[in-house]
Amino acid sequence: MRDLLRVPVGEVVDLSAHDAAVTPAGPRDKAAGRAETARTGKPLAALQERLWAASTAGDRRRILLVLQGMDTSGKGGTVKHVVGLLNPSGCRIRAFKAPTPQELAHSFLWRIRKALPRPGEIGIFDRSHYEDVLIARVHGLVPRSEIEDRYDRINGFERSLAEDGVTVIKCFLHLSYDRQRRRLLKRLDNPDKHWKFDPADIDERALWPAYQEAYEIALRRCAAPYAPWYMIPADHKWYRDWAVGRLLLEHLQALDPHCPAADFDVEECRERLLKQRDL
Amino acid sequence: MRDLLRVPVGEVVDLSAHDAAVTPAGPRDKAAGRAETARTGKPLAALQERLWAASTAGDRRRILLVLQGMDTSGKGGTVKHVVGLLNPSGCRIRAFKAPTPQELAHSFLWRIRKALPRPGEIGIFDRSHYEDVLIARVHGLVPRSEIEDRYDRINGFERSLAEDGVTVIKCFLHLSYDRQRRRLLKRLDNPDKHWKFDPADIDERALWPAYQEAYEIALRRCAAPYAPWYMIPADHKWYRDWAVGRLLLEHLQALDPHCPAADFDVEECRERLLKQRDL
């Protein structure tokens, strides 16, 4: 899946040329997809445990899964269904909202650095520092020259992460304009989902072409060998979850973490335990 | 389950009178228990979403699940198997280790306060402030008068949490001395689990009676109507997980959180969405 979904480095990105409803290399339908995603849980959790175990012996490696996408593209759903397969105690999840006054008083990477996974952990960003070249660009929140500068700073930042043992997996959940309308209407149809709806989402939707362009530039400028972007067709939720799960699994398999060997005398410990008197 | 497992308030606790291998009101065996725990996932996650939704409209309620128990009693396993049923984005998990020099420079509740769940969240403590009256008591880390003082401060702290909308669920995972030996030996048998083993665990095990006494005192002094202790028979992992899952479910059902109603004009939003032109 990594080779199939990876955004080529240094090439122009045209989102309109990518169908968001395709299911490349995926299971044949929703039922099969859901079942296969569920089956990924066991190997995922086993590899996650080994990643954590290795960290107890000084291995600094960890994973950072970055989820980006338009409203209703399923960032939250991916956390629920894919990250939900992992052992929650080894996950460090952060959803980034509009920056607070305190956060705005710092560099845009300040709050990102504070939320990074520690060695052995799997970090998950629901939105990320990319908002600072997406919404910030579309709404002109900072001068264009500052936006230009940010792509370079993001690249430098992500390179330093990779050098520090962080496997950065950036997923763009690619949703179609029509599918977004259907999902927003569905939220309106269900009173239990009204809390998820904000009328301002409709105004943002009107800026769809500008957002697509901002994504195309971000994907082109920040797709790097040390921090690849993956384009996940996201019109089908089951495919989106399956694909992100596969990506996580393949990266963990490539890391191939190992449980550290005992740094104590196993036989002596066994004897001591067996000799301890009964109560 | 709440009534069945709750430690009575104000009564002497004698752990030796409680069999750790019983399965009161539980499913008939391991297979049925595992299946029933899995089935709890859906209603748990649905209630958790409503708890979170309510918080977006100002509801300050949240849950704090405190897990305590002897080594190998299954605190980590409970997080994996029970908390793993929830949406990880609404969970705030903290495992407390030996306090750092910075933490020791503050009151013992300082690091606890920093890790509390925010409104709408489910907080999980793997160990907690109770270590400060358990290991601290057994090893005489502070004067006995300070330990005595701490029970009162814990009660005052937990009362203030309850008044601020925190449902405190304290679970003592009650393990037998024999079962602990079996589990420690099993870790030694499996090289993939050696990283979990510390020879110092054997020395701690030699202090079993002192720890049991420290737990009995903590349960008696800090079982309160606003922050009850539950005693979970933990020799059977499947029962432990099932019981903690049930407790969580019952507390969430009692909270009965509701998704807030729309604070916008649903019909008007629907029309605006339908009128937005195609790309």
Short mmCIF file of C-alpha atoms in Angstrom, two decimals, chain B:
data_model
loop_
_atom_site.label_atom_id
_atom_site.label_comp_id
_atom_site.label_asym_id
_atom_site.label_seq_id
_atom_site.Cartn_x
_atom_site.Cartn_y
_atom_site.Cartn_z
CA MET B 1 -22.28 -4.95 39.50
CA ARG B 2 -21.90 -1.69 41.35
CA ASP B 3 -23.77 -2.93 44.40
CA LEU B 4 -22.14 -6.34 44.25
CA LEU B 5 -18.52 -5.22 44.07
CA ARG B 6 -18.61 -1.95 46.00
CA VAL B 7 -16.52 -1.91 49.18
CA PRO B 8 -18.90 -0.97 52.03
CA VAL B 9 -18.22 2.49 53.43
CA GLY B 10 -16.78 2.64 56.92
CA GLU B 11 -16.26 -1.06 57.43
CA VAL B 12 -13.09 -3.01 58.20
CA VAL B 13 -11.68 -4.72 55.11
CA ASP B 14 -10.19 -8.22 55.36
CA LEU B 15 -8.76 -9.17 51.98
CA SER B 16 -8.01 -12.72 53.08
CA ALA B 17 -11.77 -13.24 53.41
CA HIS B 18 -12.24 -12.50 49.71
CA ASP B 19 -11.48 -15.22 47.17
CA ALA B 20 -9.74 -13.66 44.17
CA ALA B 21 -10.85 -16.49 41.86
CA VAL B 22 -14.62 -16.05 42.19
CA THR B 23 -16.75 -14.73 39.33
CA PRO B 24 -19.89 -13.27 40.95
CA ALA B 25 -22.76 -12.57 38.53
CA GLY B 26 -20.33 -13.20 35.70
CA PRO B 27 -20.66 -15.14 32.45
CA ARG B 28 -20.29 -18.90 32.86
CA ASP B 29 -16.75 -19.24 31.45
CA LYS B 30 -13.88 -17.56 29.69
CA ALA B 31 -15.31 -17.83 26.17
CA ALA B 32 -18.66 -16.39 27.23
CA GLY B 33 -16.91 -13.70 29.27
CA ARG B 34 -14.69 -12.57 26.39
CA ALA B 35 -17.67 -12.50 24.04
CA GLU B 36 -19.81 -10.53 26.45
CA THR B 37 -17.02 -8.01 27.09
CA ALA B 38 -16.65 -7.50 23.34
CA ARG B 39 -20.39 -6.89 23.04
CA THR B 40 -20.11 -4.17 25.68
CA GLY B 41 -17.97 -2.18 23.26
CA LYS B 42 -20.83 -0.78 21.21
CA PRO B 43 -23.00 0.61 24.03
CA LEU B 44 -19.86 1.84 25.84
CA ALA B 45 -18.64 3.78 22.81
CA ALA B 46 -22.13 5.17 22.13
CA LEU B 47 -22.46 6.49 25.68
CA GLN B 48 -18.93 7.83 25.55
CA GLU B 49 -19.80 9.80 22.41
CA ARG B 50 -22.83 11.30 24.17
CA LEU B 51 -20.69 12.20 27.18
CA TRP B 52 -18.30 14.01 24.86
CA ALA B 53 -21.11 15.63 22.89
CA ALA B 54 -22.66 16.97 26.10
CA SER B 55 -19.34 18.55 27.06
CA THR B 56 -19.39 20.65 23.88
CA ALA B 57 -22.48 22.36 25.32
CA GLY B 58 -20.94 23.00 28.74
CA ASP B 59 -21.65 19.75 30.60
CA ARG B 60 -18.61 19.34 32.87
CA ARG B 61 -19.19 15.68 33.69
CA ARG B 62 -16.48 13.10 33.08
CA ILE B 63 -15.24 9.80 34.45
CA LEU B 64 -12.05 8.88 36.22
CA LEU B 65 -11.27 5.17 36.35
CA VAL B 66 -8.55 4.41 38.90
CA LEU B 67 -6.81 1.03 38.58
CA GLN B 68 -4.83 -0.29 41.52
CA GLY B 69 -3.53 -3.73 42.35
CA MET B 70 -0.44 -5.78 43.04
CA ASP B 71 2.10 -6.46 40.33
CA THR B 72 0.62 -8.67 37.53
CA SER B 73 -2.93 -8.04 38.78
CA GLY B 74 -3.71 -6.74 35.32
CA LYS B 75 -3.84 -2.94 35.37
CA GLY B 76 -2.22 -2.78 31.94
CA GLY B 77 -4.35 -5.62 30.64
CA THR B 78 -7.51 -3.82 31.74
CA VAL B 79 -6.44 -0.71 29.85
CA LYS B 80 -5.76 -2.80 26.76
CA HIS B 81 -8.94 -4.88 26.82
CA VAL B 82 -11.53 -2.61 28.45
CA VAL B 83 -10.36 0.92 27.67
CA GLY B 84 -9.53 -0.50 24.23
CA LEU B 85 -13.29 -0.80 23.66
CA LEU B 86 -13.69 2.98 23.83
CA ASN B 87 -12.95 5.67 21.28
CA PRO B 88 -9.31 6.46 22.10
CA SER B 89 -9.71 10.15 21.27
CA GLY B 90 -11.96 10.62 24.29
CA CYS B 91 -9.66 8.82 26.74
CA ARG B 92 -6.94 10.42 28.80
CA ILE B 93 -4.68 7.65 30.07
CA ARG B 94 -1.86 8.07 32.52
CA ALA B 95 0.40 5.40 33.99
CA PHE B 96 2.09 6.64 37.16
CA LYS B 97 5.62 5.43 37.80
CA ALA B 98 7.97 6.24 40.67
CA PRO B 99 7.78 10.03 41.06
CA THR B 100 10.46 12.13 39.35
CA PRO B 101 12.58 14.60 41.34
CA GLN B 102 10.35 17.38 40.01
CA GLU B 103 7.21 15.56 41.12
CA LEU B 104 8.74 14.85 44.53
CA ALA B 105 9.34 18.57 44.97
CA HIS B 106 5.57 19.10 44.92
CA SER B 107 2.65 17.76 46.93
CA PHE B 108 1.86 14.14 46.09
CA LEU B 109 -1.39 15.29 44.45
CA TRP B 110 0.35 17.73 42.07
CA ARG B 111 1.07 15.24 39.31
CA ILE B 112 -2.38 13.70 39.79
CA ARG B 113 -4.18 17.02 39.24
CA LYS B 114 -2.26 17.59 36.02
CA ALA B 115 -3.45 14.25 34.61
CA LEU B 116 -7.18 14.62 35.34
CA PRO B 117 -9.73 14.12 32.55
CA ARG B 118 -11.28 17.23 31.01
CA PRO B 119 -15.08 17.53 30.76
CA GLY B 120 -16.50 14.87 28.45
CA GLU B 121 -13.43 12.63 28.74
CA ILE B 122 -12.86 9.28 30.38
CA GLY B 123 -9.67 9.42 32.40
CA ILE B 124 -7.78 6.27 33.28
CA PHE B 125 -5.12 6.05 35.97
CA ASP B 126 -2.84 2.98 35.91
CA ARG B 127 -1.70 3.40 39.52
CA SER B 128 -2.53 6.70 41.17
CA HIS B 129 -2.25 8.83 44.29
CA TYR B 130 -2.96 5.64 46.23
CA GLU B 131 0.65 4.59 45.69
CA ASP B 132 1.47 7.39 48.14
CA VAL B 133 -0.29 5.45 50.91
CA LEU B 134 0.70 2.00 49.64
CA ILE B 135 4.35 1.72 48.60
CA ALA B 136 5.03 4.81 50.71
CA ARG B 137 3.56 3.07 53.77
CA VAL B 138 5.13 -0.34 53.18
CA HIS B 139 8.61 1.10 52.61
CA GLY B 140 8.29 3.89 55.17
CA LEU B 141 9.14 6.50 52.53
CA VAL B 142 7.57 9.21 54.69
CA PRO B 143 6.75 9.40 58.41
CA ARG B 144 3.65 7.49 59.50
CA SER B 145 1.99 10.76 60.55
CA GLU B 146 2.31 11.98 56.96
CA ILE B 147 0.68 8.78 55.70
CA GLU B 148 -2.19 9.30 58.14
CA ASP B 149 -2.61 12.82 56.88
CA ARG B 150 -2.70 11.65 53.28
CA TYR B 151 -5.88 9.58 53.67
CA ASP B 152 -7.71 12.74 54.68
CA ARG B 153 -6.19 14.75 51.87
CA ILE B 154 -7.14 12.06 49.37
CA ASN B 155 -10.72 12.13 50.65
CA GLY B 156 -10.87 15.92 50.40
CA PHE B 157 -9.38 15.79 46.91
CA GLU B 158 -11.80 13.14 45.67
CA ARG B 159 -14.74 14.98 47.19
CA SER B 160 -13.74 18.10 45.28
CA LEU B 161 -13.51 16.04 42.09
CA ALA B 162 -17.02 14.70 42.62
CA GLU B 163 -18.31 18.22 43.22
CA ASP B 164 -16.73 19.26 39.92
CA GLY B 165 -18.59 16.58 37.97
CA VAL B 166 -16.02 13.78 38.06
CA THR B 167 -17.43 10.29 38.55
CA VAL B 168 -14.61 8.54 40.36
CA ILE B 169 -14.53 4.74 39.91
CA LYS B 170 -11.75 3.13 41.93
CA CYS B 171 -11.00 -0.51 41.13
CA PHE B 172 -8.82 -2.68 43.30
CA LEU B 173 -7.78 -5.66 41.19
CA HIS B 174 -7.69 -8.34 43.84
CA LEU B 175 -5.12 -11.01 42.98
CA SER B 176 -4.10 -14.05 45.01
CA TYR B 177 -0.55 -14.68 46.17
CA ASP B 178 -0.41 -17.98 44.29
CA ARG B 179 -1.71 -16.52 41.06
CA GLN B 180 0.92 -13.80 41.19
CA ARG B 181 3.65 -16.44 41.37
CA ARG B 182 2.16 -18.25 38.36
CA ARG B 183 2.06 -15.04 36.35
CA LEU B 184 5.61 -14.03 37.24
CA LEU B 185 6.87 -17.51 36.33
CA LYS B 186 5.01 -17.28 33.04
CA ARG B 187 6.80 -14.06 32.24
CA LEU B 188 10.11 -15.77 32.88
CA ASP B 189 9.11 -18.62 30.57
CA ASN B 190 8.51 -16.27 27.63
CA PRO B 191 11.56 -14.33 26.34
CA ASP B 192 9.16 -11.87 24.66
CA LYS B 193 7.92 -10.89 28.13
CA HIS B 194 11.28 -10.56 29.87
CA TRP B 195 11.23 -6.81 29.35
CA LYS B 196 8.20 -6.72 31.66
CA PHE B 197 10.09 -8.49 34.41
CA ASP B 198 12.16 -6.81 37.08
CA PRO B 199 13.99 -8.94 39.67
CA ALA B 200 12.98 -6.28 42.20
CA ASP B 201 9.41 -7.57 41.74
CA ILE B 202 10.46 -10.66 43.71
CA ASP B 203 11.60 -8.54 46.62
CA GLU B 204 8.32 -6.62 46.55
CA ARG B 205 6.45 -9.91 46.54
CA ALA B 206 8.18 -10.83 49.78
CA LEU B 207 6.37 -7.85 51.30
CA TRP B 208 2.96 -9.24 50.27
CA PRO B 209 1.38 -9.20 53.77
CA ALA B 210 2.43 -5.58 54.34
CA TYR B 211 0.95 -4.56 50.98
CA GLN B 212 -2.30 -6.38 51.69
CA GLU B 213 -2.55 -4.54 54.99
CA ALA B 214 -1.82 -1.22 53.31
CA TYR B 215 -4.60 -1.92 50.79
CA GLU B 216 -7.02 -2.88 53.55
CA ILE B 217 -6.40 0.41 55.30
CA ALA B 218 -6.61 2.47 52.11
CA LEU B 219 -9.87 0.77 51.12
CA ARG B 220 -11.36 1.33 54.56
CA ARG B 221 -10.20 4.93 54.95
CA CYS B 222 -11.00 6.06 51.41
CA ALA B 223 -14.17 4.19 50.45
CA ALA B 224 -16.62 7.07 50.22
CA PRO B 225 -20.10 7.54 48.77
CA TYR B 226 -18.70 10.18 46.41
CA ALA B 227 -15.72 8.02 45.37
CA PRO B 228 -16.41 4.33 45.97
CA TRP B 229 -13.87 1.53 45.87
CA TYR B 230 -14.77 -1.61 43.95
CA MET B 231 -13.07 -4.92 44.67
CA ILE B 232 -12.57 -6.85 41.42
CA PRO B 233 -11.69 -10.54 41.74
CA ALA B 234 -8.73 -10.63 39.36
CA ASP B 235 -7.39 -14.17 39.28
CA HIS B 236 -9.40 -14.71 36.09
CA LYS B 237 -8.44 -12.13 33.51
CA TRP B 238 -11.66 -12.56 31.55
CA TYR B 239 -13.74 -11.89 34.65
CA ARG B 240 -11.65 -8.87 35.61
CA ASP B 241 -12.16 -7.32 32.16
CA TRP B 242 -15.83 -8.16 32.06
CA ALA B 243 -16.46 -6.71 35.54
CA VAL B 244 -14.59 -3.46 34.92
CA GLY B 245 -16.38 -3.09 31.58
CA ARG B 246 -19.75 -3.56 33.30
CA LEU B 247 -18.85 -1.02 35.97
CA LEU B 248 -17.92 1.54 33.34
CA LEU B 249 -21.12 0.84 31.42
CA GLU B 250 -23.35 1.12 34.49
CA HIS B 251 -21.79 4.41 35.51
CA LEU B 252 -22.17 5.84 32.02
CA GLN B 253 -25.79 4.67 31.89
CA ALA B 254 -26.43 6.36 35.24
CA LEU B 255 -24.90 9.61 33.96
CA ASP B 256 -27.24 9.32 30.94
CA PRO B 257 -25.53 12.08 28.95
CA HIS B 258 -27.44 13.69 26.10
CA CYS B 259 -26.36 15.10 22.78
CA PRO B 260 -27.06 18.83 22.86
CA ALA B 261 -29.78 20.17 20.61
CA ALA B 262 -28.87 22.28 17.59
CA ASP B 263 -28.24 25.95 18.36
CA PHE B 264 -28.73 26.81 14.68
CA ASP B 265 -31.53 26.63 12.14
CA VAL B 266 -31.36 23.10 10.74
CA GLU B 267 -33.74 23.74 7.82
CA GLU B 268 -31.91 26.87 6.75
CA CYS B 269 -28.58 25.00 6.79
CA ARG B 270 -30.04 22.20 4.72
CA GLU B 271 -31.30 24.66 2.11
CA ARG B 272 -27.97 26.47 1.94
CA LEU B 273 -26.16 23.18 1.39
CA LEU B 274 -28.54 22.09 -1.34
CA LYS B 275 -28.28 25.46 -3.07
CA GLN B 276 -24.47 25.47 -3.19
CA ARG B 277 -23.52 25.17 -6.83
CA ASP B 278 -21.67 22.22 -8.27
CA LEU B 279 -17.98 22.62 -9.00
#
